[in-house]
mmCIF file of C-alpha atoms in Angstrom:
data_model
loop_
_atom_site.group_PDB
_atom_site.id
_atom_site.type_symbol
_atom_site.label_atom_id
_atom_site.label_comp_id
_atom_site.label_asym_id
_atom_site.label_seq_id
_atom_site.Cartn_x
_atom_site.Cartn_y
_atom_site.Cartn_z
ATOM 1 C CA MET H 776 -33.112 12.003 -2.259
ATOM 2 C CA SER H 777 -32.916 9.113 0.054
ATOM 3 C CA GLU H 778 -29.539 8.596 1.834
ATOM 4 C CA ASN H 779 -30.120 5.405 2.799
ATOM 5 C CA LYS H 780 -29.788 4.672 -1.197
ATOM 6 C CA LEU H 781 -26.953 6.672 -1.919
ATOM 7 C CA ALA H 782 -25.120 4.327 0.646
ATOM 8 C CA GLY H 783 -27.019 1.727 -0.763
ATOM 9 C CA GLN H 784 -25.214 2.472 -3.682
ATOM 10 C CA PHE H 785 -22.168 2.997 -2.759
ATOM 11 C CA PHE H 786 -22.102 -0.538 -0.867
ATOM 12 C CA ASP H 787 -23.154 -2.088 -4.078
ATOM 13 C CA ALA H 788 -20.102 -0.079 -6.139
ATOM 14 C CA ALA H 789 -17.485 -0.731 -3.599
ATOM 15 C CA ILE H 790 -18.409 -4.515 -3.500
ATOM 16 C CA GLY H 791 -18.476 -4.583 -7.308
ATOM 17 C CA LEU H 792 -15.287 -2.980 -7.468
ATOM 18 C CA LEU H 793 -13.565 -5.989 -4.306
ATOM 19 C CA GLN H 794 -14.869 -8.782 -6.593
ATOM 20 C CA ARG H 795 -13.282 -7.796 -10.132
ATOM 21 C CA ALA H 796 -9.813 -7.050 -7.480
ATOM 22 C CA ARG H 797 -10.688 -10.703 -6.064
ATOM 23 C CA ASP H 798 -10.973 -12.161 -9.218
ATOM 24 C CA GLU H 799 -8.698 -10.509 -11.614
ATOM 25 C CA GLU H 800 -6.029 -9.651 -9.276
ATOM 26 C CA ALA H 801 -6.005 -13.482 -7.664
ATOM 27 C CA ASP H 802 -2.393 -14.499 -9.244
ATOM 28 C CA HIS H 803 -0.394 -11.318 -8.718
ATOM 29 C CA ILE H 804 -2.207 -11.153 -4.955
ATOM 30 C CA THR H 805 -0.498 -14.719 -4.505
ATOM 31 C CA ALA H 806 2.609 -13.711 -6.764
ATOM 32 C CA ALA H 807 3.069 -10.601 -3.880
ATOM 33 C CA GLY H 808 2.648 -12.878 -1.387
ATOM 34 C CA ALA H 809 4.455 -15.345 -2.208
ATOM 35 C CA MET H 810 7.558 -12.392 -2.844
ATOM 36 C CA LEU H 811 7.160 -11.434 1.030
ATOM 37 C CA ALA H 812 7.669 -14.506 1.574
ATOM 38 C CA ASP H 813 10.385 -15.500 -0.116
ATOM 39 C CA THR H 814 11.661 -11.885 1.742
ATOM 40 C CA VAL H 815 11.023 -12.934 4.958
ATOM 41 C CA VAL H 816 12.793 -16.182 5.280
ATOM 42 C CA ASP H 817 15.539 -14.837 3.229
ATOM 43 C CA GLY H 818 16.327 -12.302 6.358
ATOM 44 C CA GLY H 819 15.043 -9.207 3.890
ATOM 45 C CA ARG H 820 12.673 -6.607 5.730
ATOM 46 C CA LEU H 821 9.506 -5.118 4.240
ATOM 47 C CA PHE H 822 8.550 -1.891 3.432
ATOM 48 C CA VAL H 823 5.821 0.003 2.387
ATOM 49 C CA PHE H 824 5.037 3.195 0.994
ATOM 50 C CA GLY H 825 2.081 5.859 -0.079
ATOM 51 C CA ALA H 826 1.409 8.799 -0.365
ATOM 52 C CA GLY H 827 -1.703 11.135 1.145
ATOM 53 C CA HIS H 828 -4.685 8.803 0.919
ATOM 54 C CA SER H 829 -2.224 6.606 -0.809
ATOM 55 C CA SER H 830 -1.547 6.200 2.975
ATOM 56 C CA LEU H 831 -3.894 4.948 4.429
ATOM 57 C CA PRO H 832 -3.271 1.263 2.791
ATOM 58 C CA ALA H 833 0.210 1.473 3.961
ATOM 59 C CA GLN H 834 -0.722 2.810 7.201
ATOM 60 C CA ASP H 835 -2.918 -0.322 7.752
ATOM 61 C CA VAL H 836 -1.268 -3.407 7.717
ATOM 62 C CA VAL H 837 1.536 -1.515 9.575
ATOM 63 C CA TYR H 838 1.956 -2.411 13.143
ATOM 64 C CA ARG H 839 -1.382 -4.504 13.153
ATOM 65 C CA ALA H 840 -2.848 -5.955 15.187
ATOM 66 C CA GLY H 841 -3.743 -9.782 12.563
ATOM 67 C CA GLY H 842 -0.804 -8.055 10.738
ATOM 68 C CA LEU H 843 2.597 -8.923 9.662
ATOM 69 C CA ALA H 844 4.863 -7.666 12.426
ATOM 70 C CA LEU H 845 7.503 -7.490 9.747
ATOM 71 C CA MET H 846 6.007 -4.742 7.129
ATOM 72 C CA ASN H 847 7.022 -1.054 7.920
ATOM 73 C CA LEU H 848 6.126 2.500 7.212
ATOM 74 C CA LEU H 849 8.867 4.330 4.814
ATOM 75 C CA ALA H 850 6.942 7.704 5.907
ATOM 76 C CA VAL H 851 7.828 11.391 3.799
ATOM 77 C CA PRO H 852 7.406 14.168 5.832
ATOM 78 C CA GLY H 853 4.697 16.058 5.231
ATOM 79 C CA ALA H 854 2.866 13.210 2.481
ATOM 80 C CA VAL H 855 1.919 10.812 4.471
ATOM 81 C CA GLY H 856 -2.089 11.276 6.001
ATOM 82 C CA ILE H 857 -3.165 15.147 6.253
ATOM 83 C CA ASP H 858 -2.100 16.078 8.632
ATOM 84 C CA VAL H 859 0.796 19.063 7.361
ATOM 85 C CA MET H 860 -0.575 22.665 7.126
ATOM 86 C CA PRO H 861 -2.207 23.814 4.754
ATOM 87 C CA ALA H 862 -3.254 19.981 3.764
ATOM 88 C CA THR H 863 -3.010 20.528 0.234
ATOM 89 C CA LEU H 864 1.274 20.911 0.566
ATOM 90 C CA GLY H 865 1.043 16.802 0.698
ATOM 91 C CA SER H 866 -0.410 16.674 -2.944
ATOM 92 C CA ALA H 867 2.433 19.350 -3.712
ATOM 93 C CA LEU H 868 5.402 17.019 -2.193
ATOM 94 C CA GLU H 869 4.043 14.157 -4.480
ATOM 95 C CA ARG H 870 4.932 16.407 -7.526
ATOM 96 C CA VAL H 871 9.072 17.753 -6.362
ATOM 97 C CA ASN H 872 11.855 15.453 -7.978
ATOM 98 C CA GLY H 873 14.877 14.179 -6.621
ATOM 99 C CA LEU H 874 12.598 13.369 -2.687
ATOM 100 C CA ALA H 875 12.230 9.913 -3.137
ATOM 101 C CA GLY H 876 15.729 9.138 -4.142
ATOM 102 C CA ALA H 877 17.115 11.531 -0.340
ATOM 103 C CA VAL H 878 13.508 9.485 1.725
ATOM 104 C CA LEU H 879 15.518 6.212 0.691
ATOM 105 C CA ASP H 880 19.276 7.380 0.972
ATOM 106 C CA SER H 881 18.042 8.638 4.451
ATOM 107 C CA SER H 882 15.913 4.930 5.655
ATOM 108 C CA PRO H 883 17.756 1.102 6.382
ATOM 109 C CA VAL H 884 16.843 -0.050 3.175
ATOM 110 C CA GLN H 885 18.963 -2.946 1.343
ATOM 111 C CA PRO H 886 19.200 -4.727 -1.066
ATOM 112 C CA GLY H 887 17.015 -7.734 -1.519
ATOM 113 C CA ASP H 888 13.655 -6.242 0.857
ATOM 114 C CA VAL H 889 10.238 -5.781 -0.868
ATOM 115 C CA LEU H 890 9.128 -1.919 -1.037
ATOM 116 C CA ILE H 891 5.500 -2.240 -1.800
ATOM 117 C CA VAL H 892 4.491 1.291 -3.428
ATOM 118 C CA ILE H 893 0.806 2.340 -3.375
ATOM 119 C CA SER H 894 -1.086 5.160 -5.795
ATOM 120 C CA LEU H 895 -3.434 5.050 -6.863
ATOM 121 C CA SER H 896 -2.714 7.659 -10.843
ATOM 122 C CA GLY H 897 0.804 5.373 -9.884
ATOM 123 C CA ARG H 898 1.511 9.441 -12.352
ATOM 124 C CA ASN H 899 3.125 11.916 -9.243
ATOM 125 C CA SER H 900 6.582 12.048 -9.159
ATOM 126 C CA LEU H 901 7.310 11.163 -5.047
ATOM 127 C CA PRO H 902 5.686 7.464 -6.260
ATOM 128 C CA VAL H 903 7.682 7.490 -10.122
ATOM 129 C CA GLU H 904 10.419 7.939 -8.337
ATOM 130 C CA MET H 905 10.148 5.741 -5.259
ATOM 131 C CA ALA H 906 10.128 2.861 -7.203
ATOM 132 C CA MET H 907 12.722 3.772 -9.604
ATOM 133 C CA ASN H 908 14.851 4.238 -7.141
ATOM 134 C CA ALA H 909 14.300 1.872 -5.383
ATOM 135 C CA ARG H 910 14.901 -0.951 -8.001
ATOM 136 C CA ALA H 911 18.425 0.850 -8.676
ATOM 137 C CA LEU H 912 18.914 0.214 -5.023
ATOM 138 C CA GLY H 913 18.285 -3.800 -5.131
ATOM 139 C CA LEU H 914 14.448 -3.880 -4.118
ATOM 140 C CA LYS H 915 12.180 -5.933 -5.454
ATOM 141 C CA VAL H 916 9.465 -3.067 -5.663
ATOM 142 C CA ILE H 917 5.191 -3.863 -5.934
ATOM 143 C CA GLY H 918 3.387 -1.814 -7.161
ATOM 144 C CA VAL H 919 -0.084 -1.012 -6.170
ATOM 145 C CA THR H 920 -1.993 1.163 -8.599
ATOM 146 C CA SER H 921 -4.591 1.748 -11.059
ATOM 147 C CA LEU H 922 -4.238 1.087 -14.698
ATOM 148 C CA ALA H 923 -6.778 3.298 -15.997
ATOM 149 C CA TYR H 924 -5.030 6.460 -14.905
ATOM 150 C CA ALA H 925 -2.159 5.586 -17.756
ATOM 151 C CA GLU H 926 -4.670 4.842 -19.828
ATOM 152 C CA GLN H 927 -6.365 7.604 -18.978
ATOM 153 C CA THR H 928 -3.891 10.383 -17.969
ATOM 154 C CA ARG H 929 -0.919 11.668 -18.392
ATOM 155 C CA SER H 930 2.161 11.466 -16.191
ATOM 156 C CA ARG H 931 3.710 13.865 -13.966
ATOM 157 C CA HIS H 932 6.848 12.539 -14.525
ATOM 158 C CA VAL H 933 9.632 14.270 -16.344
ATOM 159 C CA SER H 934 10.012 10.217 -17.479
ATOM 160 C CA GLY H 935 6.319 10.327 -19.237
ATOM 161 C CA THR H 936 6.225 7.011 -17.076
ATOM 162 C CA PHE H 937 3.956 5.732 -14.922
ATOM 163 C CA LEU H 938 4.687 3.603 -11.347
ATOM 164 C CA LYS H 939 3.511 0.703 -12.957
ATOM 165 C CA ASP H 940 6.368 1.233 -15.297
ATOM 166 C CA HIS H 941 9.170 0.910 -12.419
ATOM 167 C CA CYS H 942 7.599 -2.035 -10.520
ATOM 168 C CA ASP H 943 9.027 -6.136 -10.223
ATOM 169 C CA LEU H 944 4.439 -6.780 -9.865
ATOM 170 C CA VAL H 945 1.840 -4.933 -9.880
ATOM 171 C CA ILE H 946 -1.605 -4.833 -8.341
ATOM 172 C CA ASP H 947 -4.443 -3.034 -10.759
ATOM 173 C CA SER H 948 -6.781 -1.908 -8.240
ATOM 174 C CA LYS H 949 -9.300 -0.974 -10.874
ATOM 175 C CA ILE H 950 -10.870 2.215 -9.123
ATOM 176 C CA PRO H 951 -11.491 4.641 -12.044
ATOM 177 C CA PRO H 952 -9.794 7.825 -12.939
ATOM 178 C CA GLY H 953 -11.330 10.833 -10.522
ATOM 179 C CA ASP H 954 -11.838 8.173 -7.833
ATOM 180 C CA ALA H 955 -15.879 8.744 -7.120
ATOM 181 C CA GLU H 956 -18.284 6.214 -7.744
ATOM 182 C CA LEU H 957 -21.600 7.843 -6.912
ATOM 183 C CA THR H 958 -23.336 10.826 -9.260
ATOM 184 C CA ALA H 959 -26.615 11.646 -8.160
ATOM 185 C CA ASP H 960 -29.202 15.042 -9.254
ATOM 186 C CA GLY H 961 -28.232 18.351 -7.031
ATOM 187 C CA ILE H 962 -24.610 17.382 -6.699
ATOM 188 C CA ALA H 963 -22.282 18.627 -9.184
ATOM 189 C CA ALA H 964 -19.932 16.845 -8.806
ATOM 190 C CA PRO H 965 -19.284 12.971 -8.676
ATOM 191 C CA PHE H 966 -18.917 11.741 -5.002
ATOM 192 C CA ALA H 967 -18.232 8.616 -2.630
ATOM 193 C CA PRO H 968 -14.451 7.401 -3.199
ATOM 194 C CA ALA H 969 -13.578 3.525 -2.757
ATOM 195 C CA SER H 970 -9.967 3.695 -3.238
ATOM 196 C CA THR H 971 -8.987 2.890 0.363
ATOM 197 C CA VAL H 972 -11.689 0.104 0.441
ATOM 198 C CA VAL H 973 -10.344 -1.473 -2.475
ATOM 199 C CA THR H 974 -7.082 -0.982 -2.063
ATOM 200 C CA SER H 975 -7.166 -1.372 1.626
ATOM 201 C CA ALA H 976 -8.513 -5.016 0.738
ATOM 202 C CA LEU H 977 -5.661 -5.606 -1.399
ATOM 203 C CA LEU H 978 -3.368 -4.502 0.921
ATOM 204 C CA GLN H 979 -4.824 -7.630 3.733
ATOM 205 C CA ALA H 980 -4.527 -10.132 1.054
ATOM 206 C CA VAL H 981 -1.677 -9.732 0.198
ATOM 207 C CA VAL H 982 0.052 -9.958 3.655
ATOM 208 C CA ALA H 983 -2.617 -13.388 4.867
ATOM 209 C CA THR H 984 -1.712 -14.670 1.114
ATOM 210 C CA ALA H 985 2.377 -14.419 2.670
ATOM 211 C CA ALA H 986 1.438 -15.938 6.211
ATOM 212 C CA GLY H 987 -0.126 -18.653 4.514
ATOM 213 C CA GLU H 988 2.725 -19.205 2.308
ATOM 214 C CA LEU H 989 4.872 -19.287 5.153
ATOM 215 C CA ALA H 990 3.109 -21.698 7.232
ATOM 216 C CA ALA H 991 3.091 -24.229 4.929
ATOM 217 C CA ARG H 992 6.591 -23.964 4.993
ATOM 218 C CA GLY H 993 6.378 -24.627 8.147
ATOM 219 C CA ILE H 994 7.965 -20.935 9.760
ATOM 220 C CA ASP H 995 5.865 -19.781 12.121
ATOM 221 C CA PRO H 996 4.758 -15.790 10.612
ATOM 222 C CA PRO H 997 5.935 -13.225 12.773
ATOM 223 C CA MET H 998 2.150 -12.093 14.065
ATOM 224 C CA LEU H 999 1.100 -9.700 15.935
ATOM 225 C CA ARG H 1000 -1.938 -9.859 18.224
ATOM 226 C CA SER H 1001 -4.190 -6.886 19.910
ATOM 227 C CA GLY H 1002 -3.127 -5.470 22.350
ATOM 228 C CA ASN H 1003 -6.873 -5.220 23.495
ATOM 229 C CA VAL H 1004 -7.174 -9.029 24.353
ATOM 230 C CA ASP H 1005 -5.490 -10.913 27.552
ATOM 231 C CA GLY H 1006 -1.877 -12.206 26.316
ATOM 232 C CA GLY H 1007 -1.417 -9.613 23.825
ATOM 233 C CA HIS H 1008 0.976 -6.705 25.021
ATOM 234 C CA GLU H 1009 3.822 -9.742 25.797
ATOM 235 C CA TRP H 1010 2.835 -12.113 22.499
ATOM 236 C CA ASN H 1011 3.908 -9.177 20.945
ATOM 237 C CA GLY H 1012 7.075 -8.162 22.764
ATOM 238 C CA ARG H 1013 8.170 -12.022 21.914
ATOM 239 C CA VAL H 1014 7.528 -11.027 18.139
ATOM 240 C CA MET H 1015 9.580 -7.727 18.663
ATOM 241 C CA ALA H 1016 12.606 -9.205 20.663
ATOM 242 C CA GLU H 1017 12.736 -11.744 18.187
ATOM 243 C CA TYR H 1018 11.934 -10.247 15.062
ATOM 244 C CA GLY H 1019 13.721 -6.318 16.695
ATOM 245 C CA ASP H 1020 16.305 -6.575 14.313
ATOM 246 C CA ARG H 1021 13.382 -6.446 10.667
ATOM 247 C CA ILE H 1022 11.073 -3.490 12.785
ATOM 248 C CA PHE H 1023 11.665 -0.405 12.827
ATOM 249 C CA PHE H 1024 8.830 1.295 14.516
ATOM 250 C CA ARG H 1025 9.972 0.959 17.313
ATOM 251 C CA HIS H 1026 13.551 2.902 17.225
#
């Protein structure tokens, strides 16, 4: 078996999914970017949430060099990342009813803010209730999920609904159920997930669109620079001072 051949197959699969996401979700990406820009102009705040590995694309747009300074991570202790022990606890927390409401009630979200909810399957209680409760509180919700899961799996939420059913706007990541792009002789399980690659690209595309939309309106977007280039820390300090009332990862 050639590992290089498998590597090439994975790149081809990921590139194919990225092309589909770019072409088929273009209108939704544009609408999401405009929604973020509208919220920035109106003085609102931006939040992003994902559980488990869906937290990786969320974290990728928060406090990010080249990113929008106003993106805030809405964290659920034990569910964001795999540092919780045992790691299986994180998956279990995604199925706990009522957790999302408790998190939102103790968070700084306000009516008119935007919350991006990332969930590959969109079937677990936590992302479903996060979207439901956020909308009930007056937030606008963008869901980033795989619609194929809603077609081929059953919801784990008591309502029988999926994340996609509780969003103002949905972006489809195109990832097939199982999130494994390759199969090969001698390897019993399918392997090589691409959801992080594709979902991160979708989120960065939305942020880029938002920045362009703000610039088109004559507003200099509050972007962060790398702290590893000369002047980066000073630049970021000025941005955070100007928009400090809408940035929550500093407190």
